[in-house]
Coordinates of N, CA and C in Angstrom, one line a residue:
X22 N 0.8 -1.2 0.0 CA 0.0 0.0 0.0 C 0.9 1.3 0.0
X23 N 0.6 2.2 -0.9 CA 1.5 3.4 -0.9 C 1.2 4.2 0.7
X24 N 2.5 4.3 1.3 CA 2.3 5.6 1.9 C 2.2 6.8 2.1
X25 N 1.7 7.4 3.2 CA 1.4 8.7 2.8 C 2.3 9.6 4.1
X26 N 2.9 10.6 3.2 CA 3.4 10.9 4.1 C 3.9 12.8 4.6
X27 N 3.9 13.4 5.2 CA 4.0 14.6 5.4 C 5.4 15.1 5.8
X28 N 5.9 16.1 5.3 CA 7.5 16.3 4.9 C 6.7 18.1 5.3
X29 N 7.8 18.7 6.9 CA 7.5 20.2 7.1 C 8.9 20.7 6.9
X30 N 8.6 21.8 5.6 CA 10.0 22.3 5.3 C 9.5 23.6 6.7
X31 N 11.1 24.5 6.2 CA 11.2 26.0 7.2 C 12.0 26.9 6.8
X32 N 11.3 27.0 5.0 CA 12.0 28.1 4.4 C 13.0 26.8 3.4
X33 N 14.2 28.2 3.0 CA 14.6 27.7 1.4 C 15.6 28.9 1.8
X34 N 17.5 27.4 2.3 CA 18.5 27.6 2.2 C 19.2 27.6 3.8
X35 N 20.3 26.8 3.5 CA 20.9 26.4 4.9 C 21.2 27.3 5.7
X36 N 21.3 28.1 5.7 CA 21.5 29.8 7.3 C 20.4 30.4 7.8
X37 N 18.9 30.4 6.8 CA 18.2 31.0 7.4 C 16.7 29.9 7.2
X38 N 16.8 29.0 6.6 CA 15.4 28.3 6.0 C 15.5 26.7 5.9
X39 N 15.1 25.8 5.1 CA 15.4 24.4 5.5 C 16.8 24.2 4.4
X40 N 17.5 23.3 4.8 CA 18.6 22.9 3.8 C 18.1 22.3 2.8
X41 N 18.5 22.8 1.4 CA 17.9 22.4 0.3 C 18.4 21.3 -0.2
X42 N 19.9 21.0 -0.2 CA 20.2 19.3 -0.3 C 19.5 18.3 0.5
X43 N 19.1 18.5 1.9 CA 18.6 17.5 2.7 C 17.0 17.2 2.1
X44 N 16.4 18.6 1.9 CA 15.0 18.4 1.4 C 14.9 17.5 0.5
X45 N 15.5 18.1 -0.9 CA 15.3 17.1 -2.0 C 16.1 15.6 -1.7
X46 N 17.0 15.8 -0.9 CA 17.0 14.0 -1.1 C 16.0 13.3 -0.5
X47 N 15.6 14.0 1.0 CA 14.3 13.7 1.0 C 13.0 12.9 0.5
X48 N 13.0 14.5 -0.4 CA 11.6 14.2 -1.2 C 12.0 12.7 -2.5
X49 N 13.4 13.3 -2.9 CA 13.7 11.9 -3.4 C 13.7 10.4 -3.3
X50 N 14.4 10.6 -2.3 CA 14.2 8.8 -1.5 C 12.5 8.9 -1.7
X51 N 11.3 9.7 -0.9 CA 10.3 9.1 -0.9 C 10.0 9.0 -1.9
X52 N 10.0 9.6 -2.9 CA 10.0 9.2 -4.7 C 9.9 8.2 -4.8
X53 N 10.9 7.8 -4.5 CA 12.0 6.3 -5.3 C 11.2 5.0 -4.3
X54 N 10.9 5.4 -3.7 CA 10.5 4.5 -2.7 C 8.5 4.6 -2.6
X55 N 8.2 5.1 -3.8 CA 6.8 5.1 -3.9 C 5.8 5.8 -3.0
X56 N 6.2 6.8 -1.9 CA 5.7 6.9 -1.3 C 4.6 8.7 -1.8
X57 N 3.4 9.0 -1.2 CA 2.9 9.7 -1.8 C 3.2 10.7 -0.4
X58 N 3.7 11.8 -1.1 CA 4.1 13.1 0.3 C 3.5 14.5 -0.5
X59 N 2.9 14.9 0.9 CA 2.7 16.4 1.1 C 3.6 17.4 1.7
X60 N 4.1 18.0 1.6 CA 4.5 19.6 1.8 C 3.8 20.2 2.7
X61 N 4.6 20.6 3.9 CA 3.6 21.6 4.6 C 5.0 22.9 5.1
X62 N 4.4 24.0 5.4 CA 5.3 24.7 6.5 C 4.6 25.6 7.4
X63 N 5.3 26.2 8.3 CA 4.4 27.7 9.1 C 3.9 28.7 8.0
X64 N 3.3 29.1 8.1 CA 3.0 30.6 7.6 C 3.1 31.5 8.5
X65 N 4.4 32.0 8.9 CA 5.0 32.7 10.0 C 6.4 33.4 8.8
X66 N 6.4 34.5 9.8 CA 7.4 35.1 9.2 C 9.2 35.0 9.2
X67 N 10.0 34.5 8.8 CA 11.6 34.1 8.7 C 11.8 34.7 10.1
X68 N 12.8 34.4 11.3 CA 13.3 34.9 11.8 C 14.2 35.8 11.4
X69 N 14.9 35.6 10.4 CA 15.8 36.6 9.7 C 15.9 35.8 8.2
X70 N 16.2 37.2 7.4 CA 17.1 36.3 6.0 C 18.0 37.0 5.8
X71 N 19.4 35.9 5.9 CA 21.0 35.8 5.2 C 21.0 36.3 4.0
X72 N 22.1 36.4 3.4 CA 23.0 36.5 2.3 C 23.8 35.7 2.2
X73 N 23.5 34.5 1.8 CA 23.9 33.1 1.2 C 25.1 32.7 1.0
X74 N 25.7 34.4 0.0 CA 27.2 34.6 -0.8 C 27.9 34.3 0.4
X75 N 27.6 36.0 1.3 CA 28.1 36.5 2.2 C 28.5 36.4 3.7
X76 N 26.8 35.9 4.0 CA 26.2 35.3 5.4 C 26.0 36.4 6.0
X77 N 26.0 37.4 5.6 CA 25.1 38.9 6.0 C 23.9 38.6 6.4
X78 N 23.3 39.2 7.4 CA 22.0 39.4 7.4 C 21.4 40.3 6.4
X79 N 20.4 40.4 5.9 CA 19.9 41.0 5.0 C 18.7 42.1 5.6
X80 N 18.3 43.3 5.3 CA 17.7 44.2 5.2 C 16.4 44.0 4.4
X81 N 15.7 42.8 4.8 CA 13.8 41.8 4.4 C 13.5 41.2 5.4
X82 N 12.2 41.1 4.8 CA 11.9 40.1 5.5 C 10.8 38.8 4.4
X83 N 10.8 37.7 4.8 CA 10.5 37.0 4.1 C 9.5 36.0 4.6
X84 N 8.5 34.8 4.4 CA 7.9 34.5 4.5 C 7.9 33.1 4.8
X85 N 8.2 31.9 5.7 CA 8.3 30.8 5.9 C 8.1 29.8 5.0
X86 N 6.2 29.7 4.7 CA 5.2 29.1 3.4 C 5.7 29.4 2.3
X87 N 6.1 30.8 1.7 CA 6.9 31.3 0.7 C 8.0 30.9 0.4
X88 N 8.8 30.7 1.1 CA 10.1 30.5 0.9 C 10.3 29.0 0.4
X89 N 9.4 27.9 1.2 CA 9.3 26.7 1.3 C 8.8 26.2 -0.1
X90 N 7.7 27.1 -0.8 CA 7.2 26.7 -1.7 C 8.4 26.9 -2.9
X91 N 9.4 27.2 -2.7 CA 10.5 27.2 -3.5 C 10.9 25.7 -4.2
X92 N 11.1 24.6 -2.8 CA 11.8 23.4 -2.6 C 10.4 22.9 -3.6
X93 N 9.4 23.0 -3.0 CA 7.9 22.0 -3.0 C 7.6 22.2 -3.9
X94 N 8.3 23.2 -5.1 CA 7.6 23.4 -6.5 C 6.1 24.0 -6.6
X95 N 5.8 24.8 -5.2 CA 4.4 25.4 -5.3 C 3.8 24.2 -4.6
X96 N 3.7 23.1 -4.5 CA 2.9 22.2 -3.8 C 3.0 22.0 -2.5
X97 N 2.4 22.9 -1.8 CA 3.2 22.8 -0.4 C 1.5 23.3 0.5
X98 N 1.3 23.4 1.9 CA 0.5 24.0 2.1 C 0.4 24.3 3.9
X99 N -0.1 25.2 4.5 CA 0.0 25.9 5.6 C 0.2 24.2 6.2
X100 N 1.0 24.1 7.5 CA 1.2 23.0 8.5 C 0.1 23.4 9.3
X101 N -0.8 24.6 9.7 CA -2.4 24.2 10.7 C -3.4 23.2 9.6
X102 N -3.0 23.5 8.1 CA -3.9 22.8 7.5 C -3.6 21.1 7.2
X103 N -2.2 20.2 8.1 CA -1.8 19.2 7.8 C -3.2 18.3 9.4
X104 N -3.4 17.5 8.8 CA -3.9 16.4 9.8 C -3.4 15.0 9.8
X105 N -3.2 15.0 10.8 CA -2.2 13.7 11.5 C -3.4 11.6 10.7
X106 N -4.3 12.3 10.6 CA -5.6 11.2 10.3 C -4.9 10.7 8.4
X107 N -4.6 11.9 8.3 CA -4.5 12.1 6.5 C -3.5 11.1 6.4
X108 N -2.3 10.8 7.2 CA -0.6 10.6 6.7 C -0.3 8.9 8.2
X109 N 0.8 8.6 7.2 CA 1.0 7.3 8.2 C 2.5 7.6 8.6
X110 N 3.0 8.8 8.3 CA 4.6 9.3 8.8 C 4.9 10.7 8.7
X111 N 5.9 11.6 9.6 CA 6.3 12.9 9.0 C 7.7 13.1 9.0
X112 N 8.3 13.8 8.1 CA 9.9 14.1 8.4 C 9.9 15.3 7.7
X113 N 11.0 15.7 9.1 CA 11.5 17.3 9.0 C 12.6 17.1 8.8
X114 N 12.9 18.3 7.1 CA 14.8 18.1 7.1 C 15.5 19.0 8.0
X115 N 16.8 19.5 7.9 CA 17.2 20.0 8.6 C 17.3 21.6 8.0
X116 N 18.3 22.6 8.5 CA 19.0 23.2 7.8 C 18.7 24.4 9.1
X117 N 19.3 25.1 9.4 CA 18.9 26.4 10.1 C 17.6 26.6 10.6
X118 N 16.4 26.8 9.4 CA 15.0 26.9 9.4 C 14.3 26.4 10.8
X119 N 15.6 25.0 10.6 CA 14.8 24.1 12.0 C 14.7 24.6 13.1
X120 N 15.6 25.2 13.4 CA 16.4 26.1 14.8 C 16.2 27.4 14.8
X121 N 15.9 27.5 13.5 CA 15.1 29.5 13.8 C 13.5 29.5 13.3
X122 N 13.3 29.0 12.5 CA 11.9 29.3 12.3 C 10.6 28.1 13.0
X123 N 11.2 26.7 13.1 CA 10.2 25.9 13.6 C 10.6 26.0 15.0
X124 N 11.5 26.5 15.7 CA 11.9 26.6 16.8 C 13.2 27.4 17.0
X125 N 13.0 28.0 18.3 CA 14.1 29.2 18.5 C 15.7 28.4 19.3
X126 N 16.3 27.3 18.8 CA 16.7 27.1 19.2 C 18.1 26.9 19.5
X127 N 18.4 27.7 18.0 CA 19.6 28.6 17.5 C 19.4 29.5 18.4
X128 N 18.8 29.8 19.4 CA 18.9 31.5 19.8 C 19.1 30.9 21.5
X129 N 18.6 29.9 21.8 CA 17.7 30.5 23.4 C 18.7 28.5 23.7
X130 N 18.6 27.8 23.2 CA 19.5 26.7 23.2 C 18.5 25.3 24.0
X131 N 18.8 25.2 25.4 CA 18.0 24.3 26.3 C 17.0 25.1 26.6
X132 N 16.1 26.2 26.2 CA 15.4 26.9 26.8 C 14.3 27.0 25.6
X133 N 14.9 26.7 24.6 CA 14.0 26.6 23.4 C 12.4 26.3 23.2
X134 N 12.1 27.1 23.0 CA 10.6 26.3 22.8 C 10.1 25.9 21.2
X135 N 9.3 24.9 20.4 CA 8.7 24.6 19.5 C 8.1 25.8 18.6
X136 N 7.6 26.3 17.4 CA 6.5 27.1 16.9 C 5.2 26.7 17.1
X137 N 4.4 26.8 17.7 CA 3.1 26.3 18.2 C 2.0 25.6 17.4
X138 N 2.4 25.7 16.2 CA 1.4 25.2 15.1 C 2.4 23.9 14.7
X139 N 3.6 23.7 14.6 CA 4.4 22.6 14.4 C 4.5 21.8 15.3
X140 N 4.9 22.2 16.4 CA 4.3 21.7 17.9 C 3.3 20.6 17.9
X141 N 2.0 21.1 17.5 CA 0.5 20.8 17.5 C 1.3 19.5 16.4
X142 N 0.9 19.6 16.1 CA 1.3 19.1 14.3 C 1.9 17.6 14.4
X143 N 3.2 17.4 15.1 CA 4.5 16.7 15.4 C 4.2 15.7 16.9
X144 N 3.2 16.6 17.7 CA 2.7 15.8 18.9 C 1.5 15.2 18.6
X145 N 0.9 15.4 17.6 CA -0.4 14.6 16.9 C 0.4 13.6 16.5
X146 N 1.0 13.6 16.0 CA 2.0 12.3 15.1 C 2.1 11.3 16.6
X147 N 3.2 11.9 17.3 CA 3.4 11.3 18.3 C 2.8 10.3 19.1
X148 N 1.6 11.3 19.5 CA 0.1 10.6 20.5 C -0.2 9.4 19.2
X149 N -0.5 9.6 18.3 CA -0.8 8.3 17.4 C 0.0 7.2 17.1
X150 N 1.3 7.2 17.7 CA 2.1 6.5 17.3 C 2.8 6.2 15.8
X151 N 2.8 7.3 15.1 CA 3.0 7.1 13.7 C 4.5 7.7 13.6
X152 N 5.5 7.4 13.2 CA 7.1 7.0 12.8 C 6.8 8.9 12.6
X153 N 8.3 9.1 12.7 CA 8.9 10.4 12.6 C 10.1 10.2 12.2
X154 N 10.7 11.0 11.3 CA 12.2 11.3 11.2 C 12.6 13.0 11.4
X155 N 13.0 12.8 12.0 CA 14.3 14.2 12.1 C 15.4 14.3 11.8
X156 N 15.8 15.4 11.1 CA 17.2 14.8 10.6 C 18.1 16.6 10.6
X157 N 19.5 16.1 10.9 CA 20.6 17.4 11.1 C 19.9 18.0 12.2
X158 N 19.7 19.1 12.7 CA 19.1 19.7 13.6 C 18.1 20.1 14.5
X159 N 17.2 19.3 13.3 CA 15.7 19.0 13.8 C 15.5 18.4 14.9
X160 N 16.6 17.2 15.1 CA 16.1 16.8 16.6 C 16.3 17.3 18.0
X161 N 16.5 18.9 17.4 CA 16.7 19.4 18.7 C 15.5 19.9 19.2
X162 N 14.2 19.3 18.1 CA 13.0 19.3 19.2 C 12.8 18.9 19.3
X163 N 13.6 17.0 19.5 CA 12.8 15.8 20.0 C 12.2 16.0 21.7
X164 N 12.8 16.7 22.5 CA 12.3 16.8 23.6 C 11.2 17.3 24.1
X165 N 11.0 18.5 23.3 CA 9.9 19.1 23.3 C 8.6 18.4 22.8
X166 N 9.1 17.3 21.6 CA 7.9 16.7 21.2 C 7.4 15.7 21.6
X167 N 8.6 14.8 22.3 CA 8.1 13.9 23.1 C 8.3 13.2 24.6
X168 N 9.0 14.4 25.0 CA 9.1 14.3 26.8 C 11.1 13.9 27.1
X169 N 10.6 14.1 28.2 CA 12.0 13.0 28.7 C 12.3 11.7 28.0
X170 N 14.1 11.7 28.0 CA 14.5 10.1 27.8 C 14.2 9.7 26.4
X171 N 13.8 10.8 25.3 CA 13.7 10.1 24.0 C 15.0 10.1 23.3
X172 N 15.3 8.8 22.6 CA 16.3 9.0 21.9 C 16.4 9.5 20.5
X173 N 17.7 10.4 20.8 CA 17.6 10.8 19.3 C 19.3 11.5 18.8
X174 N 19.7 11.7 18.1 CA 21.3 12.3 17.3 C 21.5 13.5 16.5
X175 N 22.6 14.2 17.2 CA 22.3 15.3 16.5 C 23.9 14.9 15.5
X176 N 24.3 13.7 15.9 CA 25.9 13.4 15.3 C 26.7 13.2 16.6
X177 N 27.8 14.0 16.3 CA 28.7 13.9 17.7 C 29.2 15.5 18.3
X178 N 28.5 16.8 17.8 CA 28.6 17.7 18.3 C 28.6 17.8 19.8
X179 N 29.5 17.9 20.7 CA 29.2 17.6 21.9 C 28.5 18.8 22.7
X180 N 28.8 20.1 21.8 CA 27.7 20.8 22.9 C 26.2 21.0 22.2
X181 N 26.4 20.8 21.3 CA 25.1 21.0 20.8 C 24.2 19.3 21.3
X182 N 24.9 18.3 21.6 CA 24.3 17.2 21.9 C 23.9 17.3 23.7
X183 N 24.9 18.7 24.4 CA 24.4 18.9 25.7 C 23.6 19.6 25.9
X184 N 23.3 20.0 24.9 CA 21.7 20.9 25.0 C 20.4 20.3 24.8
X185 N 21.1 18.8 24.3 CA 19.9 18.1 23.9 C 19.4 17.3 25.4
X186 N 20.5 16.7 25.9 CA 20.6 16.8 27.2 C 20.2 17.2 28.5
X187 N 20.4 18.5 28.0 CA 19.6 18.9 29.5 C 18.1 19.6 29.2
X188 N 17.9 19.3 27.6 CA 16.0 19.7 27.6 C 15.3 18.3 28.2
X189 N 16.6 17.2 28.4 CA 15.2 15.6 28.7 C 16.1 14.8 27.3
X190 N 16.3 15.1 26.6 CA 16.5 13.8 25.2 C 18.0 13.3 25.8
X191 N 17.9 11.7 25.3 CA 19.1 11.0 25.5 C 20.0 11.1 24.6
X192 N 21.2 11.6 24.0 CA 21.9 12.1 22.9 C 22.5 10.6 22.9
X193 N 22.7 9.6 21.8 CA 23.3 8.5 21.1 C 24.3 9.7 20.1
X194 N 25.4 9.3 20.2 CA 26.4 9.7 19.0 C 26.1 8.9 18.0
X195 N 26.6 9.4 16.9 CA 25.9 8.6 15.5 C 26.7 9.1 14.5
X196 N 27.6 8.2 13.4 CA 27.8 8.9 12.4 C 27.4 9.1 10.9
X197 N 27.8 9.5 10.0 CA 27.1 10.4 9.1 C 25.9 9.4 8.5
X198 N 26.7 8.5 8.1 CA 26.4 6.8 7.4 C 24.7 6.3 8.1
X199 N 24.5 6.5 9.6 CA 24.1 6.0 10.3 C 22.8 6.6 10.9
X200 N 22.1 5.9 11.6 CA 20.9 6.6 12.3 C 20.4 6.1 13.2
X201 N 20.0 6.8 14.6 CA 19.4 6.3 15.4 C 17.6 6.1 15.6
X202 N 17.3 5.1 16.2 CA 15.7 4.6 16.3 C 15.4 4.6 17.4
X203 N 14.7 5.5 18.2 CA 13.3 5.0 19.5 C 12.9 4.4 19.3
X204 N 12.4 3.0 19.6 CA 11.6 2.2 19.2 C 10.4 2.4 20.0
X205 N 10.6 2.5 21.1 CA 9.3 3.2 22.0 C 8.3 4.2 21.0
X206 N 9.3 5.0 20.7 CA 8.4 6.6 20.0 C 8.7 6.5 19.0
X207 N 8.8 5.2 17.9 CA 9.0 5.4 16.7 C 9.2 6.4 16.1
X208 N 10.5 7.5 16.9 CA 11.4 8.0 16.0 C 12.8 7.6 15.1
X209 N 13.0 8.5 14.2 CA 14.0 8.0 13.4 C 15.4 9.3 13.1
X210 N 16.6 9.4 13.5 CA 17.3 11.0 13.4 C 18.4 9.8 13.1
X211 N 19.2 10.8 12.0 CA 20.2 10.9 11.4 C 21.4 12.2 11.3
X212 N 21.9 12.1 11.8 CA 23.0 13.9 11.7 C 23.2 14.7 9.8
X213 N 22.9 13.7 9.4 CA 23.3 15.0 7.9 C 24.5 15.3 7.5
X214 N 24.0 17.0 7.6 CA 24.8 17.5 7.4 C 25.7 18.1 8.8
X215 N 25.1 18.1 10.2 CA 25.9 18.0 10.9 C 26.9 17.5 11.0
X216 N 27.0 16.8 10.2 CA 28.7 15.9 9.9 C 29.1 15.7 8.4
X217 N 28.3 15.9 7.8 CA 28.6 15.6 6.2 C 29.3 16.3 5.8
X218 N 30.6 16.0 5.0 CA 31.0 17.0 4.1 C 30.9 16.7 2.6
X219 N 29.9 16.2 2.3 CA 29.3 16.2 0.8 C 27.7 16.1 0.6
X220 N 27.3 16.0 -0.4 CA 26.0 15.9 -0.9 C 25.7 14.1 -0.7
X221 N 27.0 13.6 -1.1 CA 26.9 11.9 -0.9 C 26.5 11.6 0.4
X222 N 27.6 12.2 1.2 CA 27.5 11.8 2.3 C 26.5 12.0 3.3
X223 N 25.5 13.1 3.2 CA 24.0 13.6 3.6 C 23.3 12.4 3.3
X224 N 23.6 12.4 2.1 CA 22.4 11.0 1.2 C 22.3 9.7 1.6
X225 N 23.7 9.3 2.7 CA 23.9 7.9 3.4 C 22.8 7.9 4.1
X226 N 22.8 9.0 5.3 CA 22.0 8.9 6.0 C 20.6 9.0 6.3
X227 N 20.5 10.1 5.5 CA 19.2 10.0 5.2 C 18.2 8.9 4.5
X228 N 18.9 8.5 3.1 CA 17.8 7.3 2.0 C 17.7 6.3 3.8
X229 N 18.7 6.2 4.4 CA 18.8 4.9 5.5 C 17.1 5.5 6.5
X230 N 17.2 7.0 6.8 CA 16.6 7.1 7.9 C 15.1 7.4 7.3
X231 N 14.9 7.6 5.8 CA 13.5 7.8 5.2 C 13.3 6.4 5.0
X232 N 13.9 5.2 4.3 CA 13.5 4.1 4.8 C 13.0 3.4 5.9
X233 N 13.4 3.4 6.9 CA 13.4 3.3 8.1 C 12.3 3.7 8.6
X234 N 11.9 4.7 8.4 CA 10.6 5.6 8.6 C 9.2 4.9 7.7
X235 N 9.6 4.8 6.5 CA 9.1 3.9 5.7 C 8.4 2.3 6.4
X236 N 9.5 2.2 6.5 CA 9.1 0.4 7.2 C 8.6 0.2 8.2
X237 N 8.4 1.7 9.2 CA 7.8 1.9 10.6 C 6.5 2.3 10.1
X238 N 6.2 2.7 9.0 CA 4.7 3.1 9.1 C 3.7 1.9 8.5

C-alpha cells in the first residue's frame, strides 16, 4: 500500500530556512521508494534572511510558506492545514530553518521552545504513534515533542548534543552513514549535514533514515 506521508519544510537555504540538499534527497528517496508526500510549512514570518554569498543578514523580510514553496515546487500547504488522520509518517529536514523558524533554538538553546502550530502538528504524530524522522538539527526538538528520555542524534557535536541533554533527550552519538531509532516513540534522526561534508554523504543517511521511517509506518 502506498504511503502517505508529510514532509514540514522552514523556508529555502541552509543559514536561514530548510537545507535544500537535505530536502530534496528527501523528497527523493520518498519518490524512489513510492511513497505519496505532502509539503507543509508555518506561515510565519523568517526569523531573519541571510545572504547566502556573504552570510550577512539582510535588510527583508520573508515569508516561511513562501520560501518553502520554493523546494515543493508550489505544492506545499500551511502546516495548521496538515492532519495527522491524512498521513502514516512525517519528516522534518534539517537546515537552520529548524532552529530559527520551527523553533528558537539557534537562539535560546536548552530553553528553546517549539513554533506552536508545528508543535500541535509533530505531537499529533506522536500521541498516534505514527514514525517520525528528524534529521541534522531538527532533533533538537525531540524533547519538546516527546518528553523526557527520547532517543535521538544530533551526530557527535558535543555541545550541541548537551543541550539536547539537559532539555530531557538521551543524545546517542551517531555517524554520518548511520541513524538512530526510539523504538518506544518510533522516531527515526540521522545527523546529515551536521557531519557531512558532501552531498553523498547527507544521502547515506538520510535514504537509510527515510526508509526506516518507511518500514515503521
Amino acid at each position: 500500500m502506498q504511503k502517505k506521508v508529510a514532509v514540514i519544510l522552514s523556508g529555502c537555504g541552509v543559514y536561514d530556512g530548510a537545507e535544500i540538499h537535505e530536502s530534496v534527497i528527501t523528497l527523493l528517496r520518498l519518490s524512489q521508494r513510492g511513497a505519496q508526500v505532502q509539503c507543509f510549512a508555518p506561515n510565519i514570518e523568517q526569523h531573519h534572511v541571510l545572504n547566502h554569498l556573504t552570510g550577512e543578514e539582510m535588510a527583508e523580510k520573508r515569508n516561511v510558506l513562501v520560501e518553502s514553496a520554493r523546494i515543493a515546487r508550489g505544492e506545499i500547504k500551511d502546516v495548521r492545514e496538515a492532519k495527522v488522520e491524512d498521513f502514516d509518517a512525517l519528516i522534518v529536514p534539517g537546515g537552520f530553518g529548524a532552529a530559527k523558524n520551527l523553533s528558537d533554538f539557534a537562539f535560546k538553546g536548552d530553553q528553546c521552545q517549539v513554533q506552536p502550530d508545528v508543535l500541535a502538528l509533530t505531537k499529533a504524530f506522536a500521541a498516534a504513534k505514527k514514525p517520525v524522522g528528524l534529521i541534522c538539527i531538527a532533533p533538537a526538538m525531540a524533547a519538546r515533542i516527546y518528553g523526557e528520555g527520547v532517543e535521538c542524534t544530533i551526530g557527535t557535536d558535543e555541545g550541541t548534543a548537551q543541550a539536547l541533554t539537559s532539555m530531557g533527550a538521551k543524545h546517542i552519538d551517531c555517524s554520518v552513514e548511520n541513524i538512530v531509532e526510539d523504538k518506544d516513540h518510533k522516531l527515526v534522526t540521522t545527523p546529515a549535514y551536521m557531519l557531512a561534508q558532501s552531498i553523498a554523504e547527507a544521502a547515506s543517511g538520510i535514504n537509510k533514515a527515510v526508509d526506516r521511517v518507511l518500514e515503521l509506518a
